[in-house]
Amino acid sequence: MIVDCAIYRDGRRTEGPADFSDALDEARAGGDAFLWIGLHEPTEKEFALVSSEFGLHPLAVEDALAAHQRPKLEVYDDSLFAVIKPIVYDHESDTVSADELMVFIGDSFVVTVRHGEGAPLAAVRRRLEAEAEVLKHGPTAVLYAISDAIVDHYIDVAGELQVDLEELETQVFAPDGTGDSKNTAARIYTFKRQVLEFRRAAMPLAAPMARLASAGVPFVHEHSQPFFRDVQDHLTRANEQVEGLDRLLSDILSAHLAQMGVRQNDDMRKISAWAAMAAVPTMVAGIYGMNFDHMPELRWIWAYPAVILLMAGAVVGLYRQFKRRGWL
């Protein structure tokens, strides 16, 4: 559905015709004006009216309707098509999800198509409307403001993930070794999935931002390169943070598996030590349990206490040896 539709002239929002077709004609007649129409998950029928009026390329229209696209920048004869993936961080479940935002820029118009509930553009529109000097640059200013807001949010989400990672490190490297190791491994794996979702949104956006930061891109204002270079710098910072998180998670997973191996070895040593201590009295008792007539110790009055003391002494000796070696 159409969320908002407005004409901007000389950096100011003006009232125009309710029909976007008439509004586009009025914006083009003004020369220094442009129309910005925002849509949220439009149906094929709804978007067909928009695409036919604005002359959008069929391939770009197909991408905008189907969604599930990688971040990219495409140049067509009559428009520029950009795909950006906003990131949404859920504080309650500590999960990351990616929505999609498509931006069409052409002759005196901007069409934004949003899929998902993340990154609403109302705040971006309000901020731009309060900065008339920026909005004077036309559709390019809208693309810059959207990119800047989404990339800045990348950095915020990366900071939230860094806090979650520190909590995970504390749990994995707890000195007492308490906690459910199975749940810890599952949490590390889930965390890596969140980081992967982040990377799928942020990493491919580097190429489109680098292209916008260079000169010669159609439908982009000739003096906008410094602004897109600033967005590119912020995106590089976000990508570096994500790469660092991914490497740390791999290291934490390796350390956790190593800890599990060490703990299993400790458990096996303890089991072996107790089994060895139990084996000595079992062996002695087994010998005296055999039904032989000619065993010299059987007729000796001190045979029973001597054997008991022998077994106890052997067990105590083995216990001290295992304790000294750290097996117990």
Short mmCIF file of C-alpha atoms in Angstrom, two decimals:
data_model
loop_
_atom_site.label_atom_id
_atom_site.label_comp_id
_atom_site.label_asym_id
_atom_site.label_seq_id
_atom_site.Cartn_x
_atom_site.Cartn_y
_atom_site.Cartn_z
CA MET A 1 0.00 0.00 0.00
CA ILE A 2 1.03 3.66 -0.42
CA VAL A 3 2.35 4.94 2.90
CA ASP A 4 3.17 8.51 1.86
CA CYS A 5 3.26 10.60 -1.29
CA ALA A 6 4.55 14.17 -1.45
CA ILE A 7 6.11 16.73 -3.78
CA TYR A 8 9.29 18.47 -2.64
CA ARG A 9 10.20 21.80 -4.18
CA ASP A 10 13.30 23.76 -3.21
CA GLY A 11 13.78 21.45 -0.21
CA ARG A 12 10.26 22.01 1.11
CA ARG A 13 7.28 19.70 1.19
CA THR A 14 4.33 21.06 -0.76
CA GLU A 15 0.78 19.92 -1.16
CA GLY A 16 0.07 18.32 -4.52
CA PRO A 17 -2.63 16.34 -6.27
CA ALA A 18 -3.88 13.24 -4.48
CA ASP A 19 -3.31 11.15 -7.60
CA PHE A 20 0.38 10.30 -7.90
CA SER A 21 0.20 10.44 -11.69
CA ASP A 22 -0.88 14.08 -11.59
CA ALA A 23 1.63 14.72 -8.81
CA LEU A 24 4.47 13.39 -11.00
CA ASP A 25 3.42 15.64 -13.88
CA GLU A 26 3.37 18.62 -11.55
CA ALA A 27 6.82 17.77 -10.14
CA ARG A 28 8.31 17.47 -13.63
CA ALA A 29 6.67 20.70 -14.72
CA GLY A 30 8.30 22.53 -11.81
CA GLY A 31 11.81 21.65 -12.88
CA ASP A 32 13.39 21.84 -9.43
CA ALA A 33 10.84 19.56 -7.74
CA PHE A 34 10.51 15.82 -7.30
CA LEU A 35 7.93 13.35 -6.11
CA TRP A 36 8.65 10.86 -3.31
CA ILE A 37 6.22 7.99 -3.01
CA GLY A 38 6.64 5.31 -0.35
CA LEU A 39 5.08 1.85 -0.53
CA HIS A 40 4.98 -0.98 1.99
CA GLU A 41 4.70 -4.53 0.64
CA PRO A 42 2.59 -3.58 -2.40
CA THR A 43 0.64 -6.18 -4.29
CA GLU A 44 1.40 -6.88 -7.93
CA LYS A 45 -1.70 -4.95 -9.00
CA GLU A 46 -0.87 -1.93 -6.84
CA PHE A 47 2.72 -1.78 -8.04
CA ALA A 48 1.73 -2.23 -11.68
CA LEU A 49 0.09 1.21 -11.61
CA VAL A 50 3.21 2.78 -10.14
CA SER A 51 5.64 1.02 -12.45
CA SER A 52 3.70 1.89 -15.59
CA GLU A 53 3.43 5.55 -14.62
CA PHE A 54 7.07 5.94 -13.62
CA GLY A 55 8.42 3.77 -16.43
CA LEU A 56 10.27 1.34 -14.14
CA HIS A 57 12.22 -1.49 -15.71
CA PRO A 58 10.40 -4.88 -15.63
CA LEU A 59 13.40 -6.67 -14.07
CA ALA A 60 13.59 -4.12 -11.27
CA VAL A 61 9.84 -4.36 -10.75
CA GLU A 62 10.12 -8.14 -10.47
CA ASP A 63 12.88 -7.80 -7.87
CA ALA A 64 10.89 -5.24 -5.90
CA LEU A 65 7.84 -7.49 -5.74
CA ALA A 66 9.61 -10.80 -5.09
CA ALA A 67 12.07 -9.39 -2.51
CA HIS A 68 14.78 -11.78 -1.20
CA GLN A 69 17.44 -9.86 -3.12
CA ARG A 70 21.08 -9.19 -2.32
CA PRO A 71 22.07 -5.55 -1.77
CA LYS A 72 22.92 -4.14 -5.18
CA LEU A 73 22.82 -1.11 -7.47
CA GLU A 74 21.44 -1.37 -11.01
CA VAL A 75 21.33 1.35 -13.67
CA TYR A 76 18.55 1.23 -16.26
CA ASP A 77 17.67 3.62 -19.06
CA ASP A 78 15.06 5.55 -17.11
CA SER A 79 15.94 4.89 -13.48
CA LEU A 80 18.44 3.83 -10.87
CA PHE A 81 17.52 0.81 -8.74
CA ALA A 82 19.10 0.13 -5.34
CA VAL A 83 18.45 -2.72 -2.89
CA ILE A 84 19.40 -2.22 0.77
CA LYS A 85 18.74 -4.65 3.62
CA PRO A 86 17.92 -3.01 6.97
CA ILE A 87 18.88 -4.98 10.07
CA VAL A 88 16.46 -5.46 12.97
CA TYR A 89 17.73 -6.48 16.43
CA ASP A 90 15.22 -7.97 18.89
CA HIS A 91 16.36 -7.13 22.42
CA GLU A 92 14.08 -9.71 24.06
CA SER A 93 15.28 -12.71 22.06
CA ASP A 94 18.74 -11.31 21.11
CA THR A 95 18.14 -12.20 17.48
CA VAL A 96 18.98 -10.44 14.22
CA SER A 97 16.74 -10.36 11.17
CA ALA A 98 17.01 -8.58 7.83
CA ASP A 99 14.24 -6.83 5.92
CA GLU A 100 14.45 -5.34 2.43
CA LEU A 101 14.20 -1.85 1.02
CA MET A 102 14.17 -1.00 -2.68
CA VAL A 103 14.77 2.52 -3.95
CA PHE A 104 13.97 3.72 -7.49
CA ILE A 105 15.41 7.06 -8.59
CA GLY A 106 14.57 8.68 -11.89
CA ASP A 107 13.51 11.89 -13.56
CA SER A 108 11.99 13.95 -10.73
CA PHE A 109 10.85 10.98 -8.65
CA VAL A 110 11.82 8.61 -5.86
CA VAL A 111 9.91 5.38 -5.23
CA THR A 112 10.70 3.38 -2.10
CA VAL A 113 9.36 -0.14 -1.59
CA ARG A 114 9.71 -1.63 1.87
CA HIS A 115 9.31 -5.29 2.85
CA GLY A 116 9.10 -6.15 6.54
CA GLU A 117 8.51 -4.05 9.62
CA GLY A 118 12.10 -2.98 10.17
CA ALA A 119 13.59 0.40 9.31
CA PRO A 120 10.44 2.47 8.74
CA LEU A 121 11.17 5.47 6.54
CA ALA A 122 8.91 7.92 8.37
CA ALA A 123 11.80 9.02 10.61
CA VAL A 124 14.09 9.46 7.59
CA ARG A 125 11.46 11.51 5.80
CA ARG A 126 10.91 13.74 8.86
CA ARG A 127 14.64 14.29 9.25
CA LEU A 128 15.03 15.23 5.61
CA GLU A 129 12.06 17.57 5.74
CA ALA A 130 13.79 19.37 8.62
CA GLU A 131 16.97 19.79 6.53
CA ALA A 132 15.90 21.76 3.50
CA GLU A 133 19.49 22.36 2.36
CA VAL A 134 20.05 18.63 2.02
CA LEU A 135 16.67 17.98 0.42
CA LYS A 136 17.42 20.59 -2.24
CA HIS A 137 19.71 18.06 -3.91
CA GLY A 138 16.65 16.12 -5.04
CA PRO A 139 16.25 12.34 -5.21
CA THR A 140 19.94 11.82 -4.47
CA ALA A 141 19.41 13.29 -1.00
CA VAL A 142 16.72 10.68 -0.32
CA LEU A 143 19.00 7.82 -1.33
CA TYR A 144 21.80 9.23 0.80
CA ALA A 145 19.58 9.73 3.86
CA ILE A 146 18.18 6.20 3.61
CA SER A 147 21.63 4.65 3.19
CA ASP A 148 23.08 6.72 6.01
CA ALA A 149 20.28 5.81 8.44
CA ILE A 150 20.49 2.08 7.66
CA VAL A 151 24.29 1.90 7.84
CA ASP A 152 24.35 3.85 11.11
CA HIS A 153 21.89 1.32 12.49
CA TYR A 154 24.29 -1.43 11.41
CA ILE A 155 26.87 0.04 13.79
CA ASP A 156 24.30 0.17 16.61
CA VAL A 157 23.35 -3.48 16.08
CA ALA A 158 27.03 -4.47 15.95
CA GLY A 159 27.46 -2.82 19.35
CA GLU A 160 24.52 -4.80 20.75
CA LEU A 161 26.01 -8.02 19.41
CA GLN A 162 29.35 -7.11 21.00
CA VAL A 163 27.65 -6.88 24.40
CA ASP A 164 25.99 -10.27 23.85
CA LEU A 165 29.35 -11.73 22.83
CA GLU A 166 31.00 -10.52 26.04
CA GLU A 167 28.26 -12.23 28.05
CA LEU A 168 28.84 -15.42 26.06
CA GLU A 169 32.59 -15.22 26.70
CA THR A 170 31.94 -14.89 30.43
CA GLN A 171 29.78 -18.01 30.35
CA VAL A 172 32.25 -20.08 28.32
CA PHE A 173 35.33 -19.08 30.30
CA ALA A 174 33.74 -19.21 33.76
CA PRO A 175 36.45 -20.36 36.21
CA ASP A 176 34.18 -22.87 37.97
CA GLY A 177 33.27 -24.50 34.65
CA THR A 178 29.60 -24.58 35.58
CA GLY A 179 26.77 -24.45 33.11
CA ASP A 180 25.23 -26.74 30.57
CA SER A 181 27.93 -27.28 27.96
CA LYS A 182 25.40 -28.56 25.42
CA ASN A 183 23.34 -25.36 25.72
CA THR A 184 26.52 -23.29 25.52
CA ALA A 185 27.50 -24.88 22.21
CA ALA A 186 23.98 -24.36 20.87
CA ARG A 187 24.08 -20.71 21.92
CA ILE A 188 27.43 -20.18 20.17
CA TYR A 189 26.06 -21.76 17.00
CA THR A 190 22.90 -19.62 17.17
CA PHE A 191 25.05 -16.54 17.67
CA LYS A 192 27.06 -17.39 14.56
CA ARG A 193 23.80 -17.62 12.61
CA GLN A 194 22.90 -14.10 13.76
CA VAL A 195 26.29 -12.80 12.65
CA LEU A 196 25.88 -14.58 9.31
CA GLU A 197 22.52 -12.87 8.80
CA PHE A 198 24.21 -9.55 9.55
CA ARG A 199 27.02 -10.26 7.07
CA ARG A 200 24.58 -11.15 4.30
CA ALA A 201 23.03 -7.71 4.66
CA ALA A 202 26.13 -5.57 5.21
CA MET A 203 28.92 -7.15 3.17
CA PRO A 204 27.34 -7.01 -0.33
CA LEU A 205 26.37 -3.36 0.25
CA ALA A 206 30.03 -2.33 0.08
CA ALA A 207 30.17 -2.50 -3.74
CA PRO A 208 27.07 -0.31 -4.33
CA MET A 209 28.32 2.27 -1.81
CA ALA A 210 31.74 2.35 -3.47
CA ARG A 211 30.03 2.90 -6.82
CA LEU A 212 27.87 5.73 -5.47
CA ALA A 213 30.94 7.32 -3.91
CA SER A 214 32.54 7.55 -7.34
CA ALA A 215 31.57 9.93 -10.11
CA GLY A 216 29.54 9.20 -13.20
CA VAL A 217 26.56 7.29 -11.75
CA PRO A 218 23.38 8.30 -13.63
CA PHE A 219 20.56 10.02 -11.70
CA VAL A 220 22.98 10.81 -8.83
CA HIS A 221 23.88 14.42 -8.05
CA GLU A 222 27.37 15.27 -9.21
CA HIS A 223 28.41 16.74 -5.85
CA SER A 224 27.12 13.88 -3.69
CA GLN A 225 30.29 11.78 -3.69
CA PRO A 226 31.63 13.04 -0.31
CA PHE A 227 28.35 12.13 1.36
CA PHE A 228 28.34 8.60 -0.01
CA ARG A 229 32.02 8.23 0.90
CA ASP A 230 31.03 9.01 4.48
CA VAL A 231 28.39 6.26 4.33
CA GLN A 232 30.99 3.95 2.83
CA ASP A 233 33.37 4.66 5.73
CA HIS A 234 30.64 3.84 8.26
CA LEU A 235 29.79 0.67 6.35
CA THR A 236 33.45 -0.38 6.38
CA ARG A 237 33.50 0.12 10.13
CA ALA A 238 30.35 -1.99 10.56
CA ASN A 239 31.76 -4.75 8.33
CA GLU A 240 35.01 -4.78 10.30
CA GLN A 241 33.03 -5.15 13.52
CA VAL A 242 31.05 -8.04 12.05
CA GLU A 243 34.24 -9.73 10.84
CA GLY A 244 35.73 -9.35 14.31
CA LEU A 245 32.61 -10.85 15.90
CA ASP A 246 32.73 -13.81 13.52
CA ARG A 247 36.41 -14.48 14.26
CA LEU A 248 35.88 -14.22 18.00
CA LEU A 249 32.94 -16.60 17.81
CA SER A 250 35.07 -19.13 15.94
CA ASP A 251 37.78 -18.78 18.60
CA ILE A 252 35.23 -19.13 21.39
CA LEU A 253 33.76 -22.25 19.79
CA SER A 254 37.25 -23.77 19.44
CA ALA A 255 38.07 -22.88 23.04
CA HIS A 256 34.78 -24.36 24.24
CA LEU A 257 35.44 -27.62 22.39
CA ALA A 258 38.97 -27.71 23.82
CA GLN A 259 37.57 -27.17 27.31
CA MET A 260 35.13 -30.00 26.76
CA GLY A 261 38.02 -32.27 25.72
CA VAL A 262 40.04 -31.31 28.80
CA ARG A 263 37.07 -31.93 31.08
CA GLN A 264 36.44 -35.29 29.49
CA ASN A 265 40.10 -36.22 29.98
CA ASP A 266 39.86 -35.16 33.62
CA ASP A 267 36.76 -37.29 34.06
CA MET A 268 38.44 -40.28 32.44
CA ARG A 269 41.50 -39.90 34.68
CA LYS A 270 39.31 -39.78 37.77
CA ILE A 271 37.37 -42.82 36.66
CA SER A 272 40.61 -44.67 35.89
CA ALA A 273 42.08 -43.73 39.27
CA TRP A 274 39.06 -44.97 41.21
CA ALA A 275 38.96 -48.13 39.10
CA ALA A 276 42.65 -48.78 39.86
CA MET A 277 42.07 -48.33 43.60
CA ALA A 278 39.11 -50.70 43.46
CA ALA A 279 41.11 -53.26 41.46
CA VAL A 280 43.71 -53.93 44.23
CA PRO A 281 41.33 -55.14 46.96
CA THR A 282 39.30 -56.93 44.29
CA MET A 283 42.41 -58.83 43.17
CA VAL A 284 43.44 -59.76 46.73
CA ALA A 285 39.90 -60.77 47.65
CA GLY A 286 39.69 -62.81 44.47
CA ILE A 287 42.84 -64.74 45.36
CA TYR A 288 41.56 -65.57 48.84
CA GLY A 289 38.21 -66.50 47.42
CA MET A 290 39.69 -69.48 45.55
CA ASN A 291 38.94 -72.86 47.08
CA PHE A 292 42.48 -74.27 47.50
CA ASP A 293 43.43 -76.41 50.49
CA HIS A 294 47.13 -75.60 50.59
CA MET A 295 47.34 -71.86 51.16
CA PRO A 296 49.81 -71.08 53.97
CA GLU A 297 48.07 -67.94 55.19
CA LEU A 298 44.74 -69.63 55.81
CA ARG A 299 45.83 -71.18 59.11
CA TRP A 300 47.63 -68.10 60.40
CA ILE A 301 45.75 -66.26 63.16
CA TRP A 302 46.76 -62.79 61.87
CA ALA A 303 46.07 -63.56 58.23
CA TYR A 304 42.70 -61.79 58.00
CA PRO A 305 43.72 -58.44 59.58
CA ALA A 306 47.02 -58.54 57.70
CA VAL A 307 45.23 -58.89 54.37
CA ILE A 308 42.80 -56.11 55.28
CA LEU A 309 45.70 -53.82 56.21
CA LEU A 310 47.47 -54.75 52.98
CA MET A 311 44.46 -53.84 50.88
CA ALA A 312 43.86 -50.60 52.80
CA GLY A 313 47.54 -49.63 52.56
CA ALA A 314 47.60 -50.29 48.82
CA VAL A 315 44.46 -48.20 48.28
CA VAL A 316 45.81 -45.33 50.40
CA GLY A 317 49.12 -45.44 48.56
CA LEU A 318 47.42 -45.33 45.18
CA TYR A 319 45.16 -42.49 46.34
CA ARG A 320 48.15 -40.40 47.41
CA GLN A 321 49.93 -41.05 44.14
CA PHE A 322 46.89 -40.09 42.05
CA LYS A 323 46.28 -37.03 44.23
CA ARG A 324 49.89 -35.89 43.82
CA ARG A 325 49.63 -36.24 40.03
CA GLY A 326 46.36 -34.32 39.89
CA TRP A 327 44.18 -37.20 38.81
CA LEU A 328 41.87 -36.79 41.79
#
